[in-house]
Coordinates of C-alpha atoms in Angstrom, one line a residue:
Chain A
X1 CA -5.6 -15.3 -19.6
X2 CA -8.6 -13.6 -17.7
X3 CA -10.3 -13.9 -14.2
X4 CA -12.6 -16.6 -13.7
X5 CA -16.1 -15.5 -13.1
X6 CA -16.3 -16.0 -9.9
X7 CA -16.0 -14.2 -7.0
X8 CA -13.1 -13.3 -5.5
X9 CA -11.8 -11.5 -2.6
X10 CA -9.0 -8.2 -1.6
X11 CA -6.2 -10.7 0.0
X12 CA -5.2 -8.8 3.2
X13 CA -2.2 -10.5 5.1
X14 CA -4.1 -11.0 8.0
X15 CA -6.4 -14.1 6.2
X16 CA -3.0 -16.1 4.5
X17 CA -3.0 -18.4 7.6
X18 CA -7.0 -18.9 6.9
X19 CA -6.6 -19.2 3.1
X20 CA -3.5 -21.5 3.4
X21 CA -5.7 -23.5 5.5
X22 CA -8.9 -23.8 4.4
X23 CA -8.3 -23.1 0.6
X24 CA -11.2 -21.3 0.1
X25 CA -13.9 -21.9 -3.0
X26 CA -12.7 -18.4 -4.8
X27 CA -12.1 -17.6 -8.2
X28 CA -9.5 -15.3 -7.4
X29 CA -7.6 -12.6 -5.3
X30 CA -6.8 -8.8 -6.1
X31 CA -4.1 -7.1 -4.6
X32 CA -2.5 -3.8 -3.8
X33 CA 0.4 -3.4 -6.5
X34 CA 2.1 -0.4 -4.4
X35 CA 1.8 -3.3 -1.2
X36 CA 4.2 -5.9 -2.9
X37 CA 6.9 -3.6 -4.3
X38 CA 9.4 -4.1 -1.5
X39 CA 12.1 -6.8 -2.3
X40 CA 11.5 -9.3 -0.5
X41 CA 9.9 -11.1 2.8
X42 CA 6.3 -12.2 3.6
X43 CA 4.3 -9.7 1.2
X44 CA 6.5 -11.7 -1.7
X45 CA 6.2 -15.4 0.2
X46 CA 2.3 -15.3 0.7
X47 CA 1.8 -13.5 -2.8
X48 CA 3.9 -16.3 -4.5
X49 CA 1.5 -19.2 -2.4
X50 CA -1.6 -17.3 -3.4
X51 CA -0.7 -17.9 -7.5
X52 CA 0.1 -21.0 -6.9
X53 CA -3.5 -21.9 -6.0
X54 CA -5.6 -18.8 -7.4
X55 CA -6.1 -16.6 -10.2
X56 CA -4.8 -13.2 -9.7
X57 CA -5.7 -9.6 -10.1
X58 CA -3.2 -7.3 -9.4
X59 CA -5.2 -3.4 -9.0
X60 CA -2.6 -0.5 -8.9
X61 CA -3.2 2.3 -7.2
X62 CA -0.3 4.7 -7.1
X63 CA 0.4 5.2 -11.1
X64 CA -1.9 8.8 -11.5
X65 CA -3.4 7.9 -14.4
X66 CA -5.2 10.8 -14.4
X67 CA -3.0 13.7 -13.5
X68 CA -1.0 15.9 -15.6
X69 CA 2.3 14.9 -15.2
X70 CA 3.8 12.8 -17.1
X71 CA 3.8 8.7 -15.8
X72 CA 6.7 8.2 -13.1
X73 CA 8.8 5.9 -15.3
X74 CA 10.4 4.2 -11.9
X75 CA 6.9 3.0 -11.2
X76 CA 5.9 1.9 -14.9
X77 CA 9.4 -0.1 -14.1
X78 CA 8.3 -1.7 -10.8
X79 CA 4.4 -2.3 -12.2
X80 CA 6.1 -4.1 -15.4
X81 CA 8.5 -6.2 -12.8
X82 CA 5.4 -7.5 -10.6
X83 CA 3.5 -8.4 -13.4
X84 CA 5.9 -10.0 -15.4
X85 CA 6.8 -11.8 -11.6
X86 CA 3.5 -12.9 -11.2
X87 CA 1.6 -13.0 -14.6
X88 CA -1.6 -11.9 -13.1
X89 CA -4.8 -12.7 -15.2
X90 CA -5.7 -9.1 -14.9
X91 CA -4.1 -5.6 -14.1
X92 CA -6.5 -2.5 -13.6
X93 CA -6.1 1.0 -12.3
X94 CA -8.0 4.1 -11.4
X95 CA -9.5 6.8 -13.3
X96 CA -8.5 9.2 -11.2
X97 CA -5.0 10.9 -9.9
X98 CA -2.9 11.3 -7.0
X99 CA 0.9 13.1 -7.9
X100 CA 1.3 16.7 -8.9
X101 CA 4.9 18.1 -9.2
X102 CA 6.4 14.8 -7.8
X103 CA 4.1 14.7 -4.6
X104 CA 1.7 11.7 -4.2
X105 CA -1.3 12.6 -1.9
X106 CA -2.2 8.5 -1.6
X107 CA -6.1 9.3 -2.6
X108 CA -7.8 8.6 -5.6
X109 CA -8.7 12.1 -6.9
X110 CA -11.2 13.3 -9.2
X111 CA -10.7 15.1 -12.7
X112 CA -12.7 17.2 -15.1
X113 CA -14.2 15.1 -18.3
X114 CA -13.0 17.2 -20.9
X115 CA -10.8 16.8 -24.6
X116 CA -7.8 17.8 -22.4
X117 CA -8.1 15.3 -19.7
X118 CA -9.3 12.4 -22.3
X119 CA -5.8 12.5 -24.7
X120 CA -4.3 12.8 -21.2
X121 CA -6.0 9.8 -20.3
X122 CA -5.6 7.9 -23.5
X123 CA -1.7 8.5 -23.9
X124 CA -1.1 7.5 -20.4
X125 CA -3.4 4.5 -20.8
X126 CA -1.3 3.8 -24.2
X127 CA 2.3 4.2 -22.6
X128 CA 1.1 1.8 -19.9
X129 CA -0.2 -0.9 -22.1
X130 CA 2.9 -0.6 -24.4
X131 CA 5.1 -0.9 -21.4
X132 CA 3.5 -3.3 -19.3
X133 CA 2.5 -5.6 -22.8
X134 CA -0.8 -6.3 -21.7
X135 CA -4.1 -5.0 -21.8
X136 CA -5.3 -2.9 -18.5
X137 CA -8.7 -2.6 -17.1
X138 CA -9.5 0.6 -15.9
X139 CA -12.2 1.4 -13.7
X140 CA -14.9 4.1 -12.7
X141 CA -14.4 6.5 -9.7
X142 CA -16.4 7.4 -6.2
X143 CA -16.6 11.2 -6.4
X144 CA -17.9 13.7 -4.1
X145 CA -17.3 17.0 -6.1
X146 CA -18.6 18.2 -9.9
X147 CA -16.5 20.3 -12.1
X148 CA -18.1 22.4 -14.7
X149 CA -15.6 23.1 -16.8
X150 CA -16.5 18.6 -17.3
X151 CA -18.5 18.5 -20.5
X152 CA -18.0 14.6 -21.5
X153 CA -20.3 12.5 -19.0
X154 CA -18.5 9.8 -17.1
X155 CA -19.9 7.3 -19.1
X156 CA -19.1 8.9 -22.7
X157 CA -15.6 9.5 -20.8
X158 CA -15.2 5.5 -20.3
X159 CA -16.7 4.7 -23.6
X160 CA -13.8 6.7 -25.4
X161 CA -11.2 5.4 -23.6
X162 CA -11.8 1.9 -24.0
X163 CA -12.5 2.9 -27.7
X164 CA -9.5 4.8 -28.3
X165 CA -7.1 2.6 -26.1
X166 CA -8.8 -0.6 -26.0
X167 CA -8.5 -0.9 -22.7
X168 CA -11.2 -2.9 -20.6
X169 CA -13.2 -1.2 -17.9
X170 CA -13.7 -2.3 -14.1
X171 CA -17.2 -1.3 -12.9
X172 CA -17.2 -0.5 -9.6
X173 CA -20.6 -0.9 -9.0
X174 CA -20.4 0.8 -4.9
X175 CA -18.6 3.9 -7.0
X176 CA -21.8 4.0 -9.1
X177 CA -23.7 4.2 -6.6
X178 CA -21.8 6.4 -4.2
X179 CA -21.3 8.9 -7.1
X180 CA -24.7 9.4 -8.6
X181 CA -26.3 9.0 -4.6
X182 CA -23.5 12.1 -4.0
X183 CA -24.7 13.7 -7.1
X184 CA -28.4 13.7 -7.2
X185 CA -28.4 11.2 -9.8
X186 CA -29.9 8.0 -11.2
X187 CA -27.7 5.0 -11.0
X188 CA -29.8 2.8 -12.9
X189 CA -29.5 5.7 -16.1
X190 CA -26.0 6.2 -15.1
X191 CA -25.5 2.0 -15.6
X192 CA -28.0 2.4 -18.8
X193 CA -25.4 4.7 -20.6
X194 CA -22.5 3.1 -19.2
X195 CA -20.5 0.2 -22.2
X196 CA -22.0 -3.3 -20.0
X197 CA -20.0 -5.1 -23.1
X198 CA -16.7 -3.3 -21.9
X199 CA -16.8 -4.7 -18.3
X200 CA -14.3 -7.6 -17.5
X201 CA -14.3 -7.4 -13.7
X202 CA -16.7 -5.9 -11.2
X203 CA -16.2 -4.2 -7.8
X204 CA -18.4 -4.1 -4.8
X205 CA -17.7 -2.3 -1.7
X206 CA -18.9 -0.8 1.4
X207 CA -20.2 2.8 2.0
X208 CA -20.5 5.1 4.7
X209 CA -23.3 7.9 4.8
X210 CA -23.1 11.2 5.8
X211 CA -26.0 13.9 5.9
X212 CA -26.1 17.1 4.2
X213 CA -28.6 19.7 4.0
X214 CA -29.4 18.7 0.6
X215 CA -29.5 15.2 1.6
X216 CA -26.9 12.3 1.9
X217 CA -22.6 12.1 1.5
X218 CA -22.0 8.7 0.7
X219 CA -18.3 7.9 1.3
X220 CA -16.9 5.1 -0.3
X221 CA -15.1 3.7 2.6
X222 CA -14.5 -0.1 2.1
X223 CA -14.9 -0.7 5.4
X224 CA -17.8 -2.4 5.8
X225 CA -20.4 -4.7 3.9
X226 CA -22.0 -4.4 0.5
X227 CA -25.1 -2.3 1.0
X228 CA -28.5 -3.5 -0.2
X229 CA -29.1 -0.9 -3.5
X230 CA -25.5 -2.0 -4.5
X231 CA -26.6 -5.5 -4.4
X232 CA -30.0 -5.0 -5.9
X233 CA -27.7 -3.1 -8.9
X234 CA -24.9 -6.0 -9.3
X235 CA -27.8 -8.4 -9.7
X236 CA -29.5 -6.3 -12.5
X237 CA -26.1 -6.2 -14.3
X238 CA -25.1 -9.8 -14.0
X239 CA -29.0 -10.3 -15.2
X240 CA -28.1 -8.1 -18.1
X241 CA -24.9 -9.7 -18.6
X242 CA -23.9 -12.6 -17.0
X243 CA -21.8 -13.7 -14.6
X244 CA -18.1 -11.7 -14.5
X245 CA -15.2 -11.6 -11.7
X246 CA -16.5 -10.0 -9.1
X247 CA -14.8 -8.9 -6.3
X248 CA -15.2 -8.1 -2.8
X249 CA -13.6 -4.8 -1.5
X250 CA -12.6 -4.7 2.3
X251 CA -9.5 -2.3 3.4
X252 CA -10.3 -1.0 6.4
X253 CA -11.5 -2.5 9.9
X254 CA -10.8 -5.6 8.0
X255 CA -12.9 -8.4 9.5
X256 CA -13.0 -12.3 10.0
X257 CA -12.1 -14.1 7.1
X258 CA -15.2 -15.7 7.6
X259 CA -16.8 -12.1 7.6
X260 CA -15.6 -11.8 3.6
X261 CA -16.2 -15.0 2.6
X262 CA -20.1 -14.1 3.5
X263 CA -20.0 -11.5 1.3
X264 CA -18.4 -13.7 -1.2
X265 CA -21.1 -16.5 -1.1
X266 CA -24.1 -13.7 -1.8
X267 CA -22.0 -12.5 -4.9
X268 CA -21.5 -16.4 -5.6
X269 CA -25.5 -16.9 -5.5
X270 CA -25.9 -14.2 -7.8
X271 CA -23.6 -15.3 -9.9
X272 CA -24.8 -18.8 -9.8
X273 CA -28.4 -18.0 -9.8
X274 CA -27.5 -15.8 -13.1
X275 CA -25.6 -18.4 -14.9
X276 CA -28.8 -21.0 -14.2
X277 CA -31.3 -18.5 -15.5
X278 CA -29.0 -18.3 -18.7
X279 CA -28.7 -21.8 -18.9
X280 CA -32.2 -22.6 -18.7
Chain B
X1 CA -9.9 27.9 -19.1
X2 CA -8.2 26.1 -16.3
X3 CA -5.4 23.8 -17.7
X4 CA -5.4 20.4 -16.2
X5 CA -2.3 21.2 -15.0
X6 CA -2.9 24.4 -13.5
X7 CA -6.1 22.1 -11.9
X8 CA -4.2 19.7 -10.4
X9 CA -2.1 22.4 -8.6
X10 CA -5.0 24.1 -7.3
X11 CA -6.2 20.3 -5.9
X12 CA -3.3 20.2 -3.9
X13 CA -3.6 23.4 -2.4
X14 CA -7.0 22.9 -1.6
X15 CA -5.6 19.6 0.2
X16 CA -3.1 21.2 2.1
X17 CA -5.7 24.1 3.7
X18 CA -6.6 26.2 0.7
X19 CA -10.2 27.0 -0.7
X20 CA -11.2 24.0 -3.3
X21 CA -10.4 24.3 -7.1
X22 CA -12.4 26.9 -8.9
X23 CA -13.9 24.7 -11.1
X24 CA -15.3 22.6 -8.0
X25 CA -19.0 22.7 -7.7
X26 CA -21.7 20.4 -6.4
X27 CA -25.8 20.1 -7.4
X28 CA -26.0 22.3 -4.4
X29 CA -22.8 25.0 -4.7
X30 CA -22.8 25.9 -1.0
X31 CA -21.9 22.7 -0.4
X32 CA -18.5 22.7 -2.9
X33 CA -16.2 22.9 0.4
X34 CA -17.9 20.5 2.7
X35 CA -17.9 18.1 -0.1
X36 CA -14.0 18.7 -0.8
X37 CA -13.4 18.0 2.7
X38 CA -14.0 14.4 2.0
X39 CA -10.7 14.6 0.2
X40 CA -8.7 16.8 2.9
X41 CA -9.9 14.1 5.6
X42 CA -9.0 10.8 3.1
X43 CA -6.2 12.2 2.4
X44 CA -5.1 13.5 5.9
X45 CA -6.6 10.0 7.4
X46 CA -4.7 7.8 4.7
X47 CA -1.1 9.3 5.0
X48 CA -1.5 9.2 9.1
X49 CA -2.1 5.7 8.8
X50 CA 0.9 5.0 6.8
X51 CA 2.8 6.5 8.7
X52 CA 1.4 4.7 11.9
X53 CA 2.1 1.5 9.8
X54 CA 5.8 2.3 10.3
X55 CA 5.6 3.6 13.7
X56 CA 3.0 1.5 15.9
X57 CA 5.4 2.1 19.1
X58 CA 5.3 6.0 18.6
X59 CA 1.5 5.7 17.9
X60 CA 1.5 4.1 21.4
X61 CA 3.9 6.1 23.6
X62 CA 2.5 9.3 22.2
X63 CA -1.5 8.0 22.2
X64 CA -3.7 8.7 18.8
X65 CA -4.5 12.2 19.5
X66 CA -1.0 13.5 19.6
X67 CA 0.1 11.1 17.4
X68 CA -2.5 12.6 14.4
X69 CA -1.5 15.7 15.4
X70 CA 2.3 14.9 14.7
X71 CA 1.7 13.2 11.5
X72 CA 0.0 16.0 10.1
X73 CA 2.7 18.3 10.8
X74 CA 5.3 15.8 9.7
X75 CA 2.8 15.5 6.1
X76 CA 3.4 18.7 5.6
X77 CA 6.8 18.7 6.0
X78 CA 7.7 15.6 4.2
X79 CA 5.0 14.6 1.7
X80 CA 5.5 11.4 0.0
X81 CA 7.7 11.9 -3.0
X82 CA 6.9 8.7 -4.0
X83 CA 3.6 6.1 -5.1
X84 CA 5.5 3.6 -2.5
X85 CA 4.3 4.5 1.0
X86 CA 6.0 1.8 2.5
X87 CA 9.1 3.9 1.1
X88 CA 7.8 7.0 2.8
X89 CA 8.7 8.0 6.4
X90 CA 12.2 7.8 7.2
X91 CA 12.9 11.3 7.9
X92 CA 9.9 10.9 11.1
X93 CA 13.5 10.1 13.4
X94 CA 15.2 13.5 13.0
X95 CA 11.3 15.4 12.5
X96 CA 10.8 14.2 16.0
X97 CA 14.0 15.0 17.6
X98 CA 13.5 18.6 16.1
X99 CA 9.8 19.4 18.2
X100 CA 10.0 21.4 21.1
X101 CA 7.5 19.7 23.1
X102 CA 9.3 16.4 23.5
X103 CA 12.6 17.7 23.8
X104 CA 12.2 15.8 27.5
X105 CA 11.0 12.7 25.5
X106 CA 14.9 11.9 24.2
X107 CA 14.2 8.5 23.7
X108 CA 11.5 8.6 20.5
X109 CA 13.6 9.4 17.8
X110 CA 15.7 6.6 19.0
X111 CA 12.7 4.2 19.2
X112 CA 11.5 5.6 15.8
X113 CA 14.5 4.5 14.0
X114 CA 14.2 1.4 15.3
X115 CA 10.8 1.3 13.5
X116 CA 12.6 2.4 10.5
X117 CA 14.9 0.0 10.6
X118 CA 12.0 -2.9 11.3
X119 CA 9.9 -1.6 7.9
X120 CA 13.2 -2.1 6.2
X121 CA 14.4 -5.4 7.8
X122 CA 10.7 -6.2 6.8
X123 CA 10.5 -5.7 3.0
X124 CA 14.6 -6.6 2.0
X125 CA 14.9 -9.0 -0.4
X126 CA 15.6 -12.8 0.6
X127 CA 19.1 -15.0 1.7
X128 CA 19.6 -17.9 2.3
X129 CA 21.5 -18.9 5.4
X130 CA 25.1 -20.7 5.0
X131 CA 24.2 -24.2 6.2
X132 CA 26.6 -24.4 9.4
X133 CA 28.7 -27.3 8.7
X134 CA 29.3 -25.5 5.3
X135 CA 30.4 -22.7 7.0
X136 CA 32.8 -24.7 9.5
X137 CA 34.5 -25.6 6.4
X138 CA 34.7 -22.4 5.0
X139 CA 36.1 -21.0 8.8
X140 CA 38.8 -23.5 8.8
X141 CA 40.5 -23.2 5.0
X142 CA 39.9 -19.5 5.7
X143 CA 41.7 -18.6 8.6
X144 CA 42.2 -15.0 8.9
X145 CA 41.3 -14.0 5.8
X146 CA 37.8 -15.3 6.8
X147 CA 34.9 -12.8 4.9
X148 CA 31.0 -13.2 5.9
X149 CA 28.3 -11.9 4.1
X150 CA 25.1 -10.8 6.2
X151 CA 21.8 -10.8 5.4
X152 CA 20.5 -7.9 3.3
X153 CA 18.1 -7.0 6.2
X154 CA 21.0 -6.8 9.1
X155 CA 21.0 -3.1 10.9
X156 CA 23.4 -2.2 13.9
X157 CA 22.0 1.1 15.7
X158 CA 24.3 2.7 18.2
X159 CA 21.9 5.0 20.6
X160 CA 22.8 7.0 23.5
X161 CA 19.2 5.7 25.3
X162 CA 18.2 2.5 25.8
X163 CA 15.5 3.0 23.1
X164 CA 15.5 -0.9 22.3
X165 CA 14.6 -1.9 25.5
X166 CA 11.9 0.6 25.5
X167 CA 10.6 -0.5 22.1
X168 CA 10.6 -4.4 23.7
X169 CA 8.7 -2.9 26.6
X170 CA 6.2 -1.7 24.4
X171 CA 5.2 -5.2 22.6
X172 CA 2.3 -7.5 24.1
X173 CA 3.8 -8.8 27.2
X174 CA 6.8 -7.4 27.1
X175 CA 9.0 -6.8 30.2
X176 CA 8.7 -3.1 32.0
X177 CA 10.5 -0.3 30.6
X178 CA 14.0 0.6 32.3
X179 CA 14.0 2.4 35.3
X180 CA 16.0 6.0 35.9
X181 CA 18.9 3.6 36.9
X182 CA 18.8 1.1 34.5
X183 CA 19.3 4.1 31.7
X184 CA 22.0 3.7 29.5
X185 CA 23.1 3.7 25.8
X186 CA 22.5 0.5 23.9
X187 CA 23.4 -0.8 20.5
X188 CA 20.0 -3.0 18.8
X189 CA 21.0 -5.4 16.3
X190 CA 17.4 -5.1 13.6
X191 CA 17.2 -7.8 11.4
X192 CA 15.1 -10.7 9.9
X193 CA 15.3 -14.3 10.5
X194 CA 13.7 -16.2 7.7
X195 CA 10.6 -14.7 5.8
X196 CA 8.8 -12.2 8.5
X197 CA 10.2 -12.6 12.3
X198 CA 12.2 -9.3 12.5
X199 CA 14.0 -9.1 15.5
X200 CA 15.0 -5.8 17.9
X201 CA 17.8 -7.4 20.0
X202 CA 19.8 -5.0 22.5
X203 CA 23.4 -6.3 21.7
X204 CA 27.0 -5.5 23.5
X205 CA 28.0 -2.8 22.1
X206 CA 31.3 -4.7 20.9
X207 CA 29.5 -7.1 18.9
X208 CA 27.7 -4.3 17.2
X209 CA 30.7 -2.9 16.3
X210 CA 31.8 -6.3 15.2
X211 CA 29.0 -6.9 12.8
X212 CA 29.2 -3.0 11.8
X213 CA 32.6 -4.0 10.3
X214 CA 31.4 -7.3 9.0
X215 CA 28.5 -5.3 7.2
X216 CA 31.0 -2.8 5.4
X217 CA 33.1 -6.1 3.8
X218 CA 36.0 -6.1 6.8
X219 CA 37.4 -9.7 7.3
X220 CA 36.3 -11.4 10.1
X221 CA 40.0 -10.5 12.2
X222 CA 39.8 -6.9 10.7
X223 CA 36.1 -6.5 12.3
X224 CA 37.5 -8.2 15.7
X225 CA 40.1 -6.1 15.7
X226 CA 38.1 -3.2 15.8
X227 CA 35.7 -3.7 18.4
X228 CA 37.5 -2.9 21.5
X229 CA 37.3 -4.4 25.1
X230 CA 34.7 -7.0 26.0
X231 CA 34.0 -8.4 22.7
X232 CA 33.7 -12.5 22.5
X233 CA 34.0 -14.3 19.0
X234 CA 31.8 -17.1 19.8
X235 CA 28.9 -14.9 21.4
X236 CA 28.9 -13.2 18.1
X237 CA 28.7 -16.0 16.3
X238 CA 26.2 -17.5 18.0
X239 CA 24.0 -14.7 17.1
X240 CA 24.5 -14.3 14.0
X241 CA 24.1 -18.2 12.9
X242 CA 21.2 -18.5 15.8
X243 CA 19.4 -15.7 13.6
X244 CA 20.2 -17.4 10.1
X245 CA 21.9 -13.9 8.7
X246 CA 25.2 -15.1 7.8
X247 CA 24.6 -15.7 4.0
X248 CA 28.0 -16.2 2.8
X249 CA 31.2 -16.8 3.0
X250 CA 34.8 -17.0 1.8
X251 CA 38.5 -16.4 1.7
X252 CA 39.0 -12.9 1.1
X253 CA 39.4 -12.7 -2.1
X254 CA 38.1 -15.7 -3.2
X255 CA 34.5 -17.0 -4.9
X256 CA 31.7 -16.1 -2.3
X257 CA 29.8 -19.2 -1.4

């Protein structure tokens, strides 16, 4: 069971009656895990309509992969009861954290690439898989901060995860960009070292810029569209690679449906154009 | 060397106001804290939201500014204690009655537990209604020992303002908010009717009582009898089968249908 290579789109409430209508050409929908653990209602109806009619990705956001404290077994519970619910083709999370000492802060924060943090990593990675039966995808951060105690690159990072775990990765091709933009560094050698044979879904976003005195903050915002370098670097990949699930990120100052599907169609054409090229 | 542990507390401190961790650094060090504050403001930004996800009305009758400036005190009072922000709030009622500058303002942590109550009347789980001829039947062989079951999502809140009228008031086209004359207390029957219309319905206070008593497993003539003067049966019932919440029923005693 994977995701079709297609794209597919963040389902936000707002577009069901628009979906429901139109039945959009999509390979699939992602949602929010932490949006659809309530007990019942809408969230559950139009989730439930959605798999009838689409593939879907279900992307968690709450579970602190990253963090030091050990996984909140209530939410391994609820993650394990959605997916067995709705048998998604695909379940990733975040490297990154967001609970210390029973607190969640709600952001995706960064951690130091070191042995420490990689068993961390790797053992929560492994109780997750175990528990939820199922292989996760786990995909690459937005940063905005270094830490120099980190002396694993992101990419070597990654690359021993999904070694030791075998867990797939989500490239998040905006967070590649925002990250090496925020760090002075090339995104085309960052994608160069990263494991392209690893990726089973892609991520594209929408960025806001900032300006420091050494130059620009990008913040990965997802509220607005793709940006042109993040384009220009999906196509290289899906050149490199082929075509893979690609999905459209859009969580804040959500637009029209019809706004989304736009982006959709340009990931489409790439996609499309790709699998031609290969073809031929 | 920094444990991870020792890291992550030192994170959250930097979150809540302190200097960033340490072992934070950019390309350019000078700009460490400037950076970090990308994760102060997301974080800041992303629990305000949440909480205005809850509370639109308070959001409104307070305005954005004051209602940021709220949030972030209630944050820091109440982090989440859990990945589930739409689990996270319900103490905002009482955190609200507690500030000094709205002490004039009696109404809002009326009008917040409303909100409460809506978020929860939102995400409870799913029931069926009785089909009414069904339940006719059931009335009939029951007699006085007649039980109903409600809807998981039904809430009865007794206020001493009329914080449901304000709430209606405060929805696209609503009707004005009561006037100094038309203040008094009201009970607000929250619940939902199918899949996503919650209502806020300002009840008689009887027939608050009344489905109170139904709520806590009282027989139909054990909740009547308890609602005091001014109570009527059928307007009760009305509501309750208009609203599709009555979900079971029996003889007391007897198999639940």
């Amino acid at each position: 069971m994977t995701l079709p290579r297609k794209p597919g789109l963040g389902f936000k409430p707002e577009h069901f009656p628009a979906i429901a209508e139109t039945k959009p050409n999509l390979g699939f929908f992602e949602i929010h895990a932490e949006n659809y653990m309530g007990a019942g209602g809408m969230p559950h109806a139009m989730l439930q309509r959605l798999r009838e009619d689409y593939a879907v990705s279900i992307h968690g956001v709450g579970l602190s992969i990253g963090g030091p404290d050990p996984l909140d077994r209530d939410h391994l519970a609820r993650l394990k009861t959605l997916c067995d619910r709705y048998e998604p083709e695909s379940f990733s999370e975040h490297l990154a954290w967001a609970s210390h000492g029973g607190v969640w802060m709600h952001d995706l924060l960064p951690l130091p690439y070191t042995q420490e943090t990689l068993a961390i990593v790797c053992d929560h990675i492994d109780e997750l898989q175990d528990h939820l039966g199922r292989r996760m995808l786990l995909e690459n951060p937005a940063t905005y901060v270094l830490f120099d105690n980190s002396d694993i690159p992101e990419t070597e990072f990654l690359t021993e995860i999904s070694r030791r775990t075998g867990c797939g990765l989500l490239l998040d091709v905006n967070n590649v960009f925002v990250s090496c933009v925020n760090h002075r560094q090339d995104p085309r050698a960052y994608l160069d070292a990263f494991p392209l044979a690893k990726i089973n879904e892609i991520h594209l976003a929408g960025h806001e810029e900032e300006e420091l005195p050494s130059g620009p903050l990008l913040i990965d915002s997802h509220g607005r569209e793709v940006a042109e370098p993040v384009w220009a670097l999906y196509g290289e990949i899906v050149s490199k690679i082929g075509p893979l699930p690609s999905l459209i990120e859009w969580d804040n100052d959500v637009p029209a449906f019809a706004v989304l599907m736009a982006e959709a169609e340009r990931a489409r054409s790439i996609l499309e154009g790709q699998s031609h090229a290969l073809a031929s | 060397m920094l444990s991870h542990r020792d890291f992550a507390r030192s994170f959250r401190d930097a979150i809540n106001g302190g200097a960033a961790p340490e072992n934070a650094t950019a390309r350019q060090p000078g700009e460490t804290e400037r950076r970090f504050d990308v994760y102060r403001n997301n974080v800041a930004h992303g629990l305000s939201r949440a909480l205005a996800r809850h509370y639109p009305v308070i959001e409104r009758l307070l305005g954005d500014e004051c209602f940021k400036g709220v949030a972030r005190l209630f944050i820091d009072r109440h982090p989440p204690q859990t990945p589930l922000l739409i689990a996270w709030g319900e103490e905002f009622a009482a955190f609200l009655a507690e500030i000094e500058t709205f002490q004039s303002l009696i109404y809002l942590p009326d009008v917040a537990r409303i909100e409460w109550a809506r978020s929860r009347a939102y995400h409870s789980s799913d029931a069926q209604p009785v089909p009414p001829q069904k339940l006719q039947a059931i009335a009939q062989e029951a007699g006085e020992d007649l039980q109903l079951f409600l809807h998981p999502s039904v809430q009865v809140l007794q206020m001493l303002t009329p914080a449901g009228s304000i709430w209606v008031s405060q929805q696209p086209g609503g009707p004005p908010a009561p006037t100094a004359a038309q203040w008094a207390p009201e009970t607000v029957l929250i619940a939902r009717k199918g899949l996503d219309d919650v209502i806020t319905q300002a009840v008689p206070a009887p027939i608050g009582r009344f489905i109170s008593a139904l709520a806590y497993g009282r027989t139909v003539a054990e909740a009547q009898a308890s609602t005091g003067e001014g109570f009527e049966l059928n307007a009760a019932f009305l509501l309750l089968v208009k609203n599709a919440l009555i979900i079971g029923a029996d003889k007391k005693g007897g198999d639940t249908t």
